[in-house]
Short mmCIF file of C-alpha atoms in Angstrom, two decimals:
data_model
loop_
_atom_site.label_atom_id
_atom_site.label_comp_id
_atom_site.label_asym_id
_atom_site.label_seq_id
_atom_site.Cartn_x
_atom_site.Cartn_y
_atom_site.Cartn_z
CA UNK A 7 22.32 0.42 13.11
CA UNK A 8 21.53 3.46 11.12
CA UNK A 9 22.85 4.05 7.15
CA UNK A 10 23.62 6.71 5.54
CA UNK A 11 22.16 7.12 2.11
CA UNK A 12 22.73 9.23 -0.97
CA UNK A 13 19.68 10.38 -3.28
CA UNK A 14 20.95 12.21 -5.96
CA UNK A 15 18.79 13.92 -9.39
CA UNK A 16 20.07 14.55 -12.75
CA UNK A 17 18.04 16.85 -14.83
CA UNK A 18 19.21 18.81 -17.99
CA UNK A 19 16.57 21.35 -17.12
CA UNK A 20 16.60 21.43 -13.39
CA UNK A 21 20.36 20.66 -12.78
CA UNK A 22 21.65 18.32 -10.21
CA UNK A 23 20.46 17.35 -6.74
CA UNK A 24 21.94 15.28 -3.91
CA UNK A 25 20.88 14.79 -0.16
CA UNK A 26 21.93 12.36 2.47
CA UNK A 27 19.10 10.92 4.42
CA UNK A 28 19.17 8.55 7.74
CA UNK A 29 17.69 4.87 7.32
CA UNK A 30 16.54 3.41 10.71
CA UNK A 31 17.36 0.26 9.74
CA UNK A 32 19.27 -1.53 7.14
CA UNK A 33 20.19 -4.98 6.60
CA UNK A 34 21.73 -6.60 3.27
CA UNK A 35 24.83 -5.17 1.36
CA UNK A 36 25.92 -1.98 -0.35
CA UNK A 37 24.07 -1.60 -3.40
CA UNK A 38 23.17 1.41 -6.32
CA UNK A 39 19.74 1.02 -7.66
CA UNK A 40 18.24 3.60 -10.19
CA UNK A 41 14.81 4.82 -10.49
CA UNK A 42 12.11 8.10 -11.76
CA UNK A 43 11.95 10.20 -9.39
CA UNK A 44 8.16 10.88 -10.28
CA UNK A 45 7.38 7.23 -10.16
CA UNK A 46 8.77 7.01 -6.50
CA UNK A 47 6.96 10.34 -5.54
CA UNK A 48 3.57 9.26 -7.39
CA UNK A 49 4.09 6.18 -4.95
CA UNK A 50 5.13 8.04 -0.91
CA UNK A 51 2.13 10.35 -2.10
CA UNK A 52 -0.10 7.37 -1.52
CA UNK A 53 1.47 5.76 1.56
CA UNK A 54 -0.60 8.02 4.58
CA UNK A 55 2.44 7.58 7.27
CA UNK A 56 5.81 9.06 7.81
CA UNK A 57 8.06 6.07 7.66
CA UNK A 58 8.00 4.03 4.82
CA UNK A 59 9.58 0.12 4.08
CA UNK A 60 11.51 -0.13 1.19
CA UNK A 61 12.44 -3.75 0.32
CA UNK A 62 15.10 -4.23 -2.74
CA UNK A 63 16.19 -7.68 -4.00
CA UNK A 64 19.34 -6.89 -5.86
CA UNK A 65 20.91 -4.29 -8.17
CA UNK A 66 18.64 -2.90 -10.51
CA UNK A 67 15.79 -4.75 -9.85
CA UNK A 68 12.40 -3.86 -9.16
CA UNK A 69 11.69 -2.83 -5.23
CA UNK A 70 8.67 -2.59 -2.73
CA UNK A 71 7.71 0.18 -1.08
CA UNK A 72 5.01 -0.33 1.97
CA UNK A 73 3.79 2.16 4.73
CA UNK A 74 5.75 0.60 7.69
CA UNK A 75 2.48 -0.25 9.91
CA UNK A 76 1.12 -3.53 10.24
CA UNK A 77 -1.19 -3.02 7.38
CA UNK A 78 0.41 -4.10 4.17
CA UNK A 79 -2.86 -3.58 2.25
CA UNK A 80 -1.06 -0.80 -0.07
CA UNK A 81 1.57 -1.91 -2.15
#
């Protein structure tokens, strides 16, 4: 089943930014989490595929992001 997600960007010098991406898949509940948007770029810039994993544990935690292959070696 696919989800519907919201990524939204708060800046005082940039302004605001939303955008609704696809997830292929999705399992677990609703949830808001809250992270740098540099720190997540710095890390998709070194994943070398398309389609990343994401992997959250709860609310506010800290999260995973893997390239979604069979090689897990980058973390």
């Amino acid at each position: 089943m696919c989800r519907r997600f919201t990524i939204s960007c708060k800046s005082q010098e940039i302004g605001d930014y939303n955008e609704d991406i696809i997830a292929i898949s999705y399992d677990g509940i609703p949830m808001d989490i809250s992270f740098s948007g540099n720190y997540l770029s710095d890390a998709l810039k070194a994943l070398t595929t398309d389609t990343v994993k994401m992997q959250f544990t709860e609310n506010m935690k800290p999260f995973i992001i893997t390239n979604n292959s069979e090689d897990d070696s980058i973390l």
